[in-house]
Amino acid sequence: MTTADPTAAFSADLTNRPGTIRNRVLWTLQILLGLFFVIASGGPKLLMPNALAENAPENLTIPLALLVFIGVAEVAGGIGLMVPRLSALAAAGLSVLTVLAAATQAFIVDKPAMAIFPLALAAIFAWIAYERRATVTDLRNSLSR
């Protein structure tokens, strides 16, 4: 005879409730990182791409179109982090973007110490994407109707 663990349903319900500490920490991170990517990271790439391209290190030549594309991806990801239905997808996309930024710092710019911050961001975004994974199913279900 098997018995159901009554604490399993309770703990799963407790972690998904809006008022839990985990949910508050996630939303705080999502809002802060979303604003960071919209205002401080992606915004300048869209508003003044020529100045950023000119000030890049000499061993890193970034085509202007790629710089604008990265800016659009960062702004879209930052906005997506703050939209409940898009938060998991935005976090997954920003995780990939920051891993690529870390690889650029480590291998192209040849400053591996500068890759630590993007890798830390990638880990945070991966955690957010994992915790918000239910929003992907909800989004898929709402789009298939």
Tab-separated table of C-alpha atoms in Angstrom:
chain	number	residue	atom	x	y	z
A	1	MET	CA	0.000	0.000	0.000
A	2	THR	CA	1.349	3.396	-0.915
A	3	THR	CA	0.569	6.552	0.924
A	4	ALA	CA	0.607	10.024	-0.479
A	5	ASP	CA	2.858	12.548	1.166
A	6	PRO	CA	0.546	15.395	2.267
A	7	THR	CA	3.500	17.771	2.693
A	8	ALA	CA	4.501	17.435	-0.978
A	9	ALA	CA	1.359	19.148	-2.253
A	10	PHE	CA	1.596	21.723	0.509
A	11	SER	CA	5.226	22.597	-0.235
A	12	ALA	CA	4.607	22.784	-3.990
A	13	ASP	CA	1.647	25.072	-3.391
A	14	LEU	CA	3.646	27.180	-0.951
A	15	THR	CA	6.452	27.882	-3.445
A	16	ASN	CA	4.043	29.028	-6.172
A	17	ARG	CA	1.980	31.378	-4.046
A	18	PRO	CA	2.458	35.084	-4.836
A	19	GLY	CA	3.516	36.022	-1.318
A	20	THR	CA	6.329	33.529	-0.774
A	21	ILE	CA	9.850	34.704	-0.174
A	22	ARG	CA	11.148	32.844	-3.241
A	23	ASN	CA	8.569	34.537	-5.464
A	24	ARG	CA	9.420	37.952	-4.031
A	25	VAL	CA	13.148	37.376	-4.537
A	26	LEU	CA	12.522	36.258	-8.118
A	27	TRP	CA	10.387	39.290	-8.945
A	28	THR	CA	12.896	41.637	-7.333
A	29	LEU	CA	15.707	40.118	-9.415
A	30	GLN	CA	13.575	40.139	-12.553
A	31	ILE	CA	12.649	43.807	-12.169
A	32	LEU	CA	16.175	44.956	-11.266
A	33	LEU	CA	17.842	42.949	-14.030
A	34	GLY	CA	15.114	43.887	-16.493
A	35	LEU	CA	15.670	47.585	-15.805
A	36	PHE	CA	19.440	47.077	-16.004
A	37	PHE	CA	19.192	45.477	-19.435
A	38	VAL	CA	16.725	48.069	-20.751
A	39	ILE	CA	18.436	51.188	-19.385
A	40	ALA	CA	22.120	50.429	-18.877
A	41	SER	CA	22.965	47.629	-21.278
A	42	GLY	CA	20.679	47.501	-24.301
A	43	GLY	CA	19.540	51.117	-24.339
A	44	PRO	CA	22.966	52.646	-25.064
A	45	LYS	CA	23.524	50.111	-27.845
A	46	LEU	CA	20.365	51.393	-29.521
A	47	LEU	CA	20.722	55.100	-28.731
A	48	MET	CA	24.430	55.559	-29.491
A	49	PRO	CA	25.777	52.530	-31.342
A	50	ASN	CA	28.413	54.508	-33.260
A	51	ALA	CA	30.076	55.753	-30.070
A	52	LEU	CA	30.126	52.249	-28.590
A	53	ALA	CA	31.566	50.741	-31.764
A	54	GLU	CA	34.313	53.376	-31.849
A	55	ASN	CA	35.222	52.834	-28.184
A	56	ALA	CA	35.463	49.039	-28.451
A	57	PRO	CA	38.871	47.453	-27.780
A	58	GLU	CA	41.125	47.241	-30.819
A	59	ASN	CA	40.947	43.440	-30.935
A	60	LEU	CA	37.137	43.522	-30.966
A	61	THR	CA	35.541	44.866	-34.086
A	62	ILE	CA	31.773	44.696	-33.890
A	63	PRO	CA	29.719	45.409	-36.979
A	64	LEU	CA	27.157	48.131	-36.323
A	65	ALA	CA	24.259	45.869	-37.298
A	66	LEU	CA	25.368	43.216	-34.780
A	67	LEU	CA	25.670	45.824	-32.033
A	68	VAL	CA	22.132	47.059	-32.743
A	69	PHE	CA	20.843	43.455	-32.835
A	70	ILE	CA	22.418	42.765	-29.435
A	71	GLY	CA	20.846	45.967	-28.097
A	72	VAL	CA	17.418	44.939	-29.381
A	73	ALA	CA	17.833	41.462	-27.839
A	74	GLU	CA	18.858	42.956	-24.485
A	75	VAL	CA	16.001	45.451	-24.399
A	76	ALA	CA	13.474	42.789	-25.450
A	77	GLY	CA	14.848	40.395	-22.829
A	78	GLY	CA	14.753	43.077	-20.149
A	79	ILE	CA	11.141	43.906	-20.939
A	80	GLY	CA	10.276	40.214	-21.151
A	81	LEU	CA	11.694	39.600	-17.673
A	82	MET	CA	9.113	42.012	-16.277
A	83	VAL	CA	6.149	40.458	-18.129
A	84	PRO	CA	4.834	37.463	-16.149
A	85	ARG	CA	3.957	35.269	-19.157
A	86	LEU	CA	7.270	35.936	-20.904
A	87	SER	CA	9.618	35.811	-17.925
A	88	ALA	CA	10.890	32.241	-18.395
A	89	LEU	CA	11.545	32.645	-22.114
A	90	ALA	CA	13.200	36.027	-21.593
A	91	ALA	CA	15.392	34.625	-18.822
A	92	ALA	CA	16.423	31.673	-21.011
A	93	GLY	CA	17.268	33.999	-23.898
A	94	LEU	CA	19.251	36.340	-21.669
A	95	SER	CA	21.083	33.365	-20.204
A	96	VAL	CA	22.264	32.375	-23.681
A	97	LEU	CA	23.128	35.992	-24.485
A	98	THR	CA	25.243	36.399	-21.355
A	99	VAL	CA	27.084	33.106	-21.937
A	100	LEU	CA	27.971	34.388	-25.404
A	101	ALA	CA	29.094	37.696	-23.860
A	102	ALA	CA	31.315	35.780	-21.441
A	103	ALA	CA	32.791	33.759	-24.298
A	104	THR	CA	33.488	36.979	-26.192
A	105	GLN	CA	35.262	38.451	-23.172
A	106	ALA	CA	37.289	35.309	-22.538
A	107	PHE	CA	38.286	34.304	-26.061
A	108	ILE	CA	38.009	37.275	-28.396
A	109	VAL	CA	38.878	40.213	-26.129
A	110	ASP	CA	41.326	37.912	-24.277
A	111	LYS	CA	40.266	39.084	-20.806
A	112	PRO	CA	38.934	35.967	-19.074
A	113	ALA	CA	38.544	37.767	-15.745
A	114	MET	CA	35.881	39.958	-17.367
A	115	ALA	CA	33.799	36.849	-18.127
A	116	ILE	CA	32.910	36.280	-14.471
A	117	PHE	CA	30.095	38.851	-14.339
A	118	PRO	CA	28.283	37.618	-17.475
A	119	LEU	CA	28.597	34.022	-16.250
A	120	ALA	CA	27.101	34.991	-12.882
A	121	LEU	CA	24.237	36.682	-14.732
A	122	ALA	CA	23.774	33.566	-16.862
A	123	ALA	CA	23.427	31.445	-13.731
A	124	ILE	CA	20.859	33.844	-12.279
A	125	PHE	CA	18.894	33.874	-15.541
A	126	ALA	CA	18.996	30.077	-15.719
A	127	TRP	CA	17.583	29.925	-12.185
A	128	ILE	CA	14.829	32.399	-13.067
A	129	ALA	CA	13.974	30.420	-16.215
A	130	TYR	CA	13.832	27.199	-14.202
A	131	GLU	CA	11.630	28.673	-11.486
A	132	ARG	CA	9.289	30.324	-14.008
A	133	ARG	CA	9.109	27.295	-16.335
A	134	ALA	CA	5.368	26.906	-15.756
A	135	THR	CA	4.804	30.183	-17.627
A	136	VAL	CA	6.071	28.558	-20.832
A	137	THR	CA	3.339	25.915	-20.672
A	138	ASP	CA	0.745	28.563	-19.809
A	139	LEU	CA	1.857	30.685	-22.764
A	140	ARG	CA	1.780	27.717	-25.129
A	141	ASN	CA	-1.701	26.758	-23.951
A	142	SER	CA	-3.013	30.297	-24.349
A	143	LEU	CA	-1.571	30.589	-27.860
A	144	SER	CA	-2.987	27.228	-29.003
A	145	ARG	CA	-6.581	28.189	-28.207
